[in-house]
Structures are given as structure tokens and as C-alpha cells.
Amino acid sequence: MVFFKDGGIIPNCNHYITGELLDSLKVRPEEVISYEDQGLVFSCSDHWENNYFHWIAHALPAFYAALQSGIQGKFLVPSPLLPWQQRTLELVGVDLERCCPIKKDQQYALSNVDYYELGTGEADFAISSLSAKAYQQMICNINASVSPALCHDKIYISRANKEHRHLNNETELITLLEERGYFILDPEQYSIDEQIIIFQHAKMVVALLGAGLSNIAFCKEGTIIYELIPSHHDNQCFLVMSLQGKLRYWADKFDTGVDHNRPDHLSAWINTLDIEFVETRLGELEQFIEL
């Protein structure tokens, strides 16, 4: 979100909104909704608040920081608040009665607002001990039974039913992984509490770059993470998350055949994944699984 004060944009709040789009933003006085009677409010999310990675990596630690500050205030939250967002807020310790819903296409008047570098892009790739503490708080607050169905040493996060960065030979990759004893996981089929349990018990996680990999935030120290990175979206976000969680991270970047100069990082792979190479790498990494 973008904040205005005295008619001008507060410089460091615009995140990736730049250029003509930023210049076009103006206060629309006749449309402003007043939240001035709410006192101090915390703004804890970024422009992609409905994206699972951005919510886990940037929003939740900011909510946690606000709670730890001891400062009394309310929280701006997206409207509608999705069920998984609501549950993660509960796990962090946010009282939903203290939340003020806001919509992206509307403007609000606030008397006093605190916002965080985690939501402005200034700490996107920072290794944050505070973030690690936020995830530990969530782990402590889960309310789900630990059943054998949720406990797997080796898991693969499938993107088979995902629209973005589709890999046309993922079925072949899944066959290989199943033969090697991996549990094929679609995180969306599980509650937030169950997802936390699954990743708490994993000793090795394999995944293509995607939002589901955000759950490594809940892995135990020493868990092996193997990320398959597409060349048209070389992003170090999960390396950072691994370092702050003291996980053992390895990645290989694969030529997807997609034009690297294109702005669309969501494009499907053109090339196939080198399954033989992945098989060799798995053999090397699996030797380090802690029994």
C-alpha cells in the first residue's frame, strides 16, 4: 500500500510501485474512508498480501514485531481476510477483534500509522532473527494432532495443479521421487496447522520454486532443502529463509528456455527438466539426511 502525508507520498512506502503508476496516484478526498477514530494502527503487509510467500515472509513477522513492541494499536488487514490468513494471524497471536479491514481499491484516513521495512521491500532479502522467532511462535500455537499421515522424512512439493511456471515433465520427476520414497505434497490440501506439522517432521524437502516452499519456515534446524530454480526467475528468497532457519540449502538452476529478458516470471517452462541430473543430485544430498 502507499501512504500519503500532507498531500505527498511518503517516499519509502511505495515498494515496487514506481514511474508513471506512482505519479498517477492521488488522494481522492470524496472517496476517503475515515479510520481516524481507531488511533494507532499497524500496517504489516505488502502489495501482495494474498500471495502465500509474501504473507509468510513479510507480513507475519511484521505482525509479530508489532505485538512484541508492547505498543497498543490495531492492525490493518486485507478484506476479505482469507481463512488461511486468519489462521496464521491467530497462530502469531493477533486478536482478530483488533483488526481493521481494508480493500485495495479504496483509500483510508489514518490518524497514526506504524509500518515496517518488511512491507516496503527494504528488508526483502534480509536474514531476520525476528522472523524466525515469529515462526517458532506459530509452531508453539498449533492445534492439530500429529498423525502418521503427516509425518514424512522426505517430501516433494508438487506444482502439478499450479498455473504458473508449469513444468511439462513434472510427472516424470514425481515418478522418480516416489521411487525414492518421497511423499508428494500438495500443501493446499492441508490446514495451516497440518502444513506446519508436515514441515516440522520433514528431514529433506525438494521443490520447484513456488509459494508452497514458504513452509520451510517451519522446518527444524538442519533440514535439507533442495530447490530447482527456473532460469527465468532466479530468486534467492528461499535461500534467505533457509539461512535464517539454519537449514541446509542447495539449489540448481535449470535453463527453462524462456527469454530471460521478458518481464513475465510466471511463464511455463519451454525446456524439460533434466531428470537424470536431478537423480544424481538427490543421491548426493540424501547422504546427509540425519537419521
Tab-separated table of C-alpha atoms in Angstrom:
chain	number	residue	atom	x	y	z
A	1	MET	CA	0.000	0.000	0.000
A	2	VAL	CA	1.051	3.627	-0.450
A	3	PHE	CA	0.812	6.261	2.287
A	4	PHE	CA	0.206	9.978	1.790
A	5	LYS	CA	1.007	12.716	4.278
A	6	ASP	CA	0.317	16.430	3.769
A	7	GLY	CA	-0.692	15.729	0.186
A	8	GLY	CA	2.518	13.918	-0.803
A	9	ILE	CA	3.626	10.283	-0.955
A	10	ILE	CA	5.811	9.065	1.904
A	11	PRO	CA	8.943	8.114	-0.121
A	12	ASN	CA	9.856	4.653	1.194
A	13	CYS	CA	6.372	3.116	1.334
A	14	ASN	CA	5.738	2.506	-2.360
A	15	HIS	CA	7.686	-0.788	-2.642
A	16	TYR	CA	7.745	-1.752	-6.362
A	17	ILE	CA	5.196	0.860	-7.475
A	18	THR	CA	7.287	3.311	-9.496
A	19	GLY	CA	7.278	5.581	-12.519
A	20	GLU	CA	4.061	6.642	-14.182
A	21	LEU	CA	1.914	4.423	-11.985
A	22	LEU	CA	3.292	6.005	-8.813
A	23	ASP	CA	2.940	9.500	-10.283
A	24	SER	CA	-0.689	8.801	-11.137
A	25	LEU	CA	-1.674	8.065	-7.527
A	26	LYS	CA	-3.600	10.878	-5.890
A	27	VAL	CA	-5.748	11.303	-2.801
A	28	ARG	CA	-9.441	11.202	-3.734
A	29	PRO	CA	-10.980	13.211	-0.863
A	30	GLU	CA	-14.568	12.394	-1.754
A	31	GLU	CA	-13.852	8.641	-1.533
A	32	VAL	CA	-11.710	8.517	1.625
A	33	ILE	CA	-12.990	6.256	4.416
A	34	SER	CA	-12.118	7.539	7.877
A	35	TYR	CA	-10.298	5.276	10.314
A	36	GLU	CA	-9.033	8.265	12.264
A	37	ASP	CA	-11.013	7.230	15.334
A	38	GLN	CA	-9.071	3.939	15.522
A	39	GLY	CA	-5.950	5.597	16.937
A	40	LEU	CA	-2.606	3.972	16.150
A	41	VAL	CA	-2.785	1.240	13.508
A	42	PHE	CA	-0.054	-1.119	12.322
A	43	SER	CA	0.411	-1.738	8.601
A	44	CYS	CA	2.118	-5.118	8.327
A	45	SER	CA	1.578	-6.455	4.792
A	46	ASP	CA	2.944	-5.562	1.365
A	47	HIS	CA	1.315	-5.212	-2.057
A	48	TRP	CA	0.997	-8.989	-2.496
A	49	GLU	CA	-0.783	-9.786	0.739
A	50	ASN	CA	-2.823	-12.609	-0.805
A	51	ASN	CA	0.327	-14.344	-2.038
A	52	TYR	CA	1.273	-17.083	0.424
A	53	PHE	CA	5.028	-16.396	0.273
A	54	HIS	CA	4.714	-12.653	0.807
A	55	TRP	CA	2.291	-13.186	3.679
A	56	ILE	CA	4.534	-15.736	5.415
A	57	ALA	CA	7.851	-13.996	4.729
A	58	HIS	CA	6.901	-10.341	5.137
A	59	ALA	CA	3.520	-9.857	6.798
A	60	LEU	CA	3.556	-12.355	9.672
A	61	PRO	CA	6.956	-11.273	11.066
A	62	ALA	CA	5.737	-7.654	10.979
A	63	PHE	CA	2.574	-8.575	12.901
A	64	TYR	CA	4.770	-10.416	15.393
A	65	ALA	CA	7.097	-7.410	15.726
A	66	ALA	CA	4.122	-5.154	16.419
A	67	LEU	CA	2.931	-7.493	19.157
A	68	GLN	CA	6.405	-7.714	20.675
A	69	SER	CA	6.799	-3.929	20.702
A	70	GLY	CA	4.302	-3.593	23.534
A	71	ILE	CA	2.724	-0.633	21.737
A	72	GLN	CA	-1.061	-0.760	21.830
A	73	GLY	CA	-2.696	-0.404	18.444
A	74	LYS	CA	-4.911	-2.033	15.878
A	75	PHE	CA	-3.941	-3.893	12.717
A	76	LEU	CA	-4.789	-3.156	9.095
A	77	VAL	CA	-5.719	-6.442	7.417
A	78	PRO	CA	-6.839	-7.232	3.862
A	79	SER	CA	-10.545	-7.579	3.203
A	80	PRO	CA	-11.805	-10.160	2.746
A	81	LEU	CA	-9.409	-11.946	5.100
A	82	LEU	CA	-8.879	-15.430	3.670
A	83	PRO	CA	-9.271	-18.414	6.040
A	84	TRP	CA	-5.578	-19.308	5.896
A	85	GLN	CA	-4.622	-15.693	6.617
A	86	GLN	CA	-6.952	-15.613	9.592
A	87	ARG	CA	-5.486	-18.821	10.999
A	88	THR	CA	-1.888	-17.655	10.603
A	89	LEU	CA	-2.732	-14.429	12.431
A	90	GLU	CA	-4.227	-16.448	15.272
A	91	LEU	CA	-1.069	-18.565	15.433
A	92	VAL	CA	1.119	-15.455	15.634
A	93	GLY	CA	-1.078	-14.179	18.452
A	94	VAL	CA	-3.104	-11.409	16.800
A	95	ASP	CA	-6.518	-10.715	18.329
A	96	LEU	CA	-8.851	-10.516	15.327
A	97	GLU	CA	-11.041	-8.081	17.260
A	98	ARG	CA	-8.168	-5.594	16.953
A	99	CYS	CA	-8.145	-5.726	13.150
A	100	CYS	CA	-9.367	-3.032	10.743
A	101	PRO	CA	-10.275	-4.412	7.296
A	102	ILE	CA	-9.114	-2.514	4.218
A	103	LYS	CA	-9.652	-3.049	0.484
A	104	LYS	CA	-7.005	-2.455	-2.156
A	105	ASP	CA	-9.085	-0.143	-4.329
A	106	GLN	CA	-10.123	2.171	-1.504
A	107	GLN	CA	-8.445	4.999	0.405
A	108	TYR	CA	-8.433	5.461	4.170
A	109	ALA	CA	-7.657	8.339	6.519
A	110	LEU	CA	-5.496	7.316	9.483
A	111	SER	CA	-4.511	9.453	12.438
A	112	ASN	CA	-1.365	7.460	13.256
A	113	VAL	CA	0.244	4.519	11.431
A	114	ASP	CA	3.326	2.367	12.051
A	115	TYR	CA	4.693	0.419	9.093
A	116	TYR	CA	7.647	-1.920	8.634
A	117	GLU	CA	10.580	-2.378	6.273
A	118	LEU	CA	9.327	-5.942	5.758
A	119	GLY	CA	6.327	-4.458	3.959
A	120	THR	CA	8.151	-1.796	1.972
A	121	GLY	CA	10.697	-4.041	0.258
A	122	GLU	CA	13.670	-2.688	2.204
A	123	ALA	CA	14.155	-5.988	4.030
A	124	ASP	CA	13.114	-8.416	1.281
A	125	PHE	CA	16.360	-10.378	1.406
A	126	ALA	CA	17.422	-9.710	4.975
A	127	ILE	CA	18.158	-12.638	7.262
A	128	SER	CA	15.841	-11.889	10.148
A	129	SER	CA	16.111	-13.496	13.578
A	130	LEU	CA	12.794	-11.824	14.399
A	131	SER	CA	11.141	-13.717	11.524
A	132	ALA	CA	12.490	-16.998	12.859
A	133	LYS	CA	11.003	-16.169	16.276
A	134	ALA	CA	7.628	-15.432	14.672
A	135	TYR	CA	7.582	-18.865	13.028
A	136	GLN	CA	8.531	-20.542	16.298
A	137	GLN	CA	5.627	-18.766	17.969
A	138	MET	CA	3.295	-20.210	15.334
A	139	ILE	CA	4.701	-23.707	15.837
A	140	CYS	CA	4.065	-23.439	19.581
A	141	ASN	CA	0.442	-22.445	18.992
A	142	ILE	CA	-0.667	-25.120	16.512
A	143	ASN	CA	-3.711	-27.145	17.432
A	144	ALA	CA	-3.697	-30.354	15.419
A	145	SER	CA	-2.931	-33.970	16.210
A	146	VAL	CA	0.371	-35.367	14.992
A	147	SER	CA	-0.659	-38.406	12.961
A	148	PRO	CA	1.481	-40.765	10.834
A	149	ALA	CA	-0.225	-39.329	7.733
A	150	LEU	CA	1.527	-36.018	8.413
A	151	CYS	CA	4.987	-37.394	9.202
A	152	HIS	CA	7.296	-37.998	6.237
A	153	ASP	CA	11.098	-37.842	6.185
A	154	LYS	CA	11.284	-36.787	2.528
A	155	ILE	CA	8.713	-34.612	0.794
A	156	TYR	CA	8.312	-33.089	-2.640
A	157	ILE	CA	6.087	-30.037	-3.072
A	158	SER	CA	4.145	-30.672	-6.251
A	159	ARG	CA	3.198	-27.935	-8.715
A	160	ALA	CA	1.190	-30.315	-10.889
A	161	ASN	CA	-2.051	-28.373	-10.465
A	162	LYS	CA	-0.494	-24.891	-10.433
A	163	GLU	CA	-0.957	-22.398	-13.234
A	164	HIS	CA	2.357	-20.553	-13.005
A	165	ARG	CA	5.791	-21.808	-14.166
A	166	HIS	CA	4.296	-25.103	-15.344
A	167	LEU	CA	6.868	-27.855	-15.913
A	168	ASN	CA	5.760	-30.157	-18.708
A	169	ASN	CA	7.661	-33.214	-17.479
A	170	GLU	CA	6.878	-32.875	-13.776
A	171	THR	CA	5.062	-36.230	-13.918
A	172	GLU	CA	8.387	-37.850	-14.781
A	173	LEU	CA	10.036	-36.063	-11.847
A	174	ILE	CA	7.278	-37.198	-9.484
A	175	THR	CA	7.699	-40.813	-10.609
A	176	LEU	CA	11.417	-40.635	-9.815
A	177	LEU	CA	10.768	-39.111	-6.397
A	178	GLU	CA	8.092	-41.641	-5.483
A	179	GLU	CA	10.512	-44.435	-6.343
A	180	ARG	CA	12.989	-42.837	-3.924
A	181	GLY	CA	10.439	-42.745	-1.107
A	182	TYR	CA	9.264	-39.136	-1.274
A	183	PHE	CA	5.805	-38.086	-0.158
A	184	ILE	CA	4.238	-35.977	-2.904
A	185	LEU	CA	2.661	-32.997	-1.194
A	186	ASP	CA	0.054	-30.509	-2.342
A	187	PRO	CA	0.102	-28.113	0.635
A	188	GLU	CA	-3.278	-26.604	-0.206
A	189	GLN	CA	-4.969	-29.901	0.665
A	190	TYR	CA	-3.998	-29.430	4.316
A	191	SER	CA	-4.875	-26.927	7.017
A	192	ILE	CA	-2.230	-24.433	8.111
A	193	ASP	CA	-1.710	-26.375	11.340
A	194	GLU	CA	-1.241	-29.616	9.398
A	195	GLN	CA	1.205	-27.982	6.992
A	196	ILE	CA	3.304	-26.809	9.916
A	197	ILE	CA	3.369	-30.348	11.339
A	198	ILE	CA	4.353	-31.822	7.955
A	199	PHE	CA	7.310	-29.478	7.565
A	200	GLN	CA	8.314	-29.822	11.216
A	201	HIS	CA	8.794	-33.547	10.661
A	202	ALA	CA	10.485	-33.415	7.244
A	203	LYS	CA	14.193	-34.156	7.039
A	204	MET	CA	14.517	-33.253	3.353
A	205	VAL	CA	12.336	-31.042	1.165
A	206	VAL	CA	12.546	-30.943	-2.630
A	207	ALA	CA	10.661	-28.340	-4.628
A	208	LEU	CA	10.454	-26.216	-7.709
A	209	LEU	CA	10.398	-22.516	-6.913
A	210	GLY	CA	6.896	-21.634	-5.734
A	211	ALA	CA	4.829	-20.315	-2.841
A	212	GLY	CA	4.465	-23.753	-1.230
A	213	LEU	CA	8.171	-23.702	-0.430
A	214	SER	CA	7.425	-20.900	2.057
A	215	ASN	CA	6.551	-23.641	4.540
A	216	ILE	CA	10.252	-24.357	5.051
A	217	ALA	CA	9.904	-21.534	7.585
A	218	PHE	CA	8.548	-24.257	9.888
A	219	CYS	CA	11.300	-26.836	9.288
A	220	LYS	CA	13.620	-27.881	12.078
A	221	GLU	CA	17.223	-26.738	12.090
A	222	GLY	CA	19.362	-28.940	9.831
A	223	THR	CA	16.603	-29.936	7.392
A	224	ILE	CA	17.925	-30.320	3.840
A	225	ILE	CA	16.280	-28.075	1.239
A	226	TYR	CA	16.812	-28.780	-2.467
A	227	GLU	CA	15.336	-26.114	-4.736
A	228	LEU	CA	15.021	-26.465	-8.513
A	229	ILE	CA	15.283	-22.889	-9.788
A	230	PRO	CA	13.950	-21.846	-13.221
A	231	SER	CA	16.454	-19.689	-15.104
A	232	HIS	CA	13.811	-17.053	-15.917
A	233	HIS	CA	13.085	-16.437	-12.233
A	234	ASP	CA	16.359	-16.671	-10.336
A	235	ASN	CA	15.150	-15.641	-6.889
A	236	GLN	CA	17.106	-16.027	-3.647
A	237	CYS	CA	14.104	-15.706	-1.319
A	238	PHE	CA	14.193	-19.330	-0.148
A	239	LEU	CA	17.951	-19.254	0.330
A	240	VAL	CA	17.378	-16.370	2.755
A	241	MET	CA	14.594	-18.253	4.525
A	242	SER	CA	16.848	-21.304	4.819
A	243	LEU	CA	19.724	-19.303	6.270
A	244	GLN	CA	17.560	-17.665	8.913
A	245	GLY	CA	16.103	-21.062	9.868
A	246	LYS	CA	19.574	-22.694	9.920
A	247	LEU	CA	18.527	-25.172	7.234
A	248	ARG	CA	20.957	-26.878	4.841
A	249	TYR	CA	20.144	-25.415	1.431
A	250	TRP	CA	21.168	-26.496	-2.039
A	251	ALA	CA	19.856	-25.236	-5.363
A	252	ASP	CA	20.423	-25.965	-9.020
A	253	LYS	CA	19.357	-23.542	-11.734
A	254	PHE	CA	17.918	-25.040	-14.908
A	255	ASP	CA	17.636	-23.467	-18.346
A	256	THR	CA	13.897	-23.202	-18.929
A	257	GLY	CA	14.189	-21.920	-22.491
A	258	VAL	CA	12.183	-18.827	-21.575
A	259	ASP	CA	13.548	-15.464	-22.736
A	260	HIS	CA	15.279	-14.059	-19.653
A	261	ASN	CA	14.559	-10.500	-20.799
A	262	ARG	CA	10.821	-10.989	-20.558
A	263	PRO	CA	9.209	-9.380	-17.521
A	264	ASP	CA	6.825	-12.297	-17.006
A	265	HIS	CA	8.477	-14.594	-14.469
A	266	LEU	CA	5.311	-16.725	-14.345
A	267	SER	CA	5.840	-18.287	-17.780
A	268	ALA	CA	5.754	-22.053	-18.207
A	269	TRP	CA	8.991	-23.904	-18.863
A	270	ILE	CA	9.759	-24.446	-22.551
A	271	ASN	CA	12.561	-26.932	-21.935
A	272	THR	CA	12.109	-30.121	-19.944
A	273	LEU	CA	13.822	-30.713	-16.620
A	274	ASP	CA	16.961	-32.878	-16.755
A	275	ILE	CA	15.675	-35.808	-14.677
A	276	GLU	CA	18.971	-37.717	-14.821
A	277	PHE	CA	20.821	-34.747	-13.369
A	278	VAL	CA	18.258	-34.380	-10.575
A	279	GLU	CA	18.529	-38.094	-9.773
A	280	THR	CA	22.296	-37.795	-9.385
A	281	ARG	CA	21.969	-34.717	-7.197
A	282	LEU	CA	19.375	-36.405	-4.977
A	283	GLY	CA	21.769	-39.284	-4.415
A	284	GLU	CA	24.426	-36.832	-3.261
A	285	LEU	CA	22.158	-34.836	-0.952
A	286	GLU	CA	20.274	-37.742	0.614
A	287	GLN	CA	23.513	-38.996	2.153
A	288	PHE	CA	23.324	-36.058	4.565
A	289	ILE	CA	19.838	-36.776	5.905
A	290	GLU	CA	20.061	-37.005	9.680
A	291	LEU	CA	18.570	-40.298	10.847
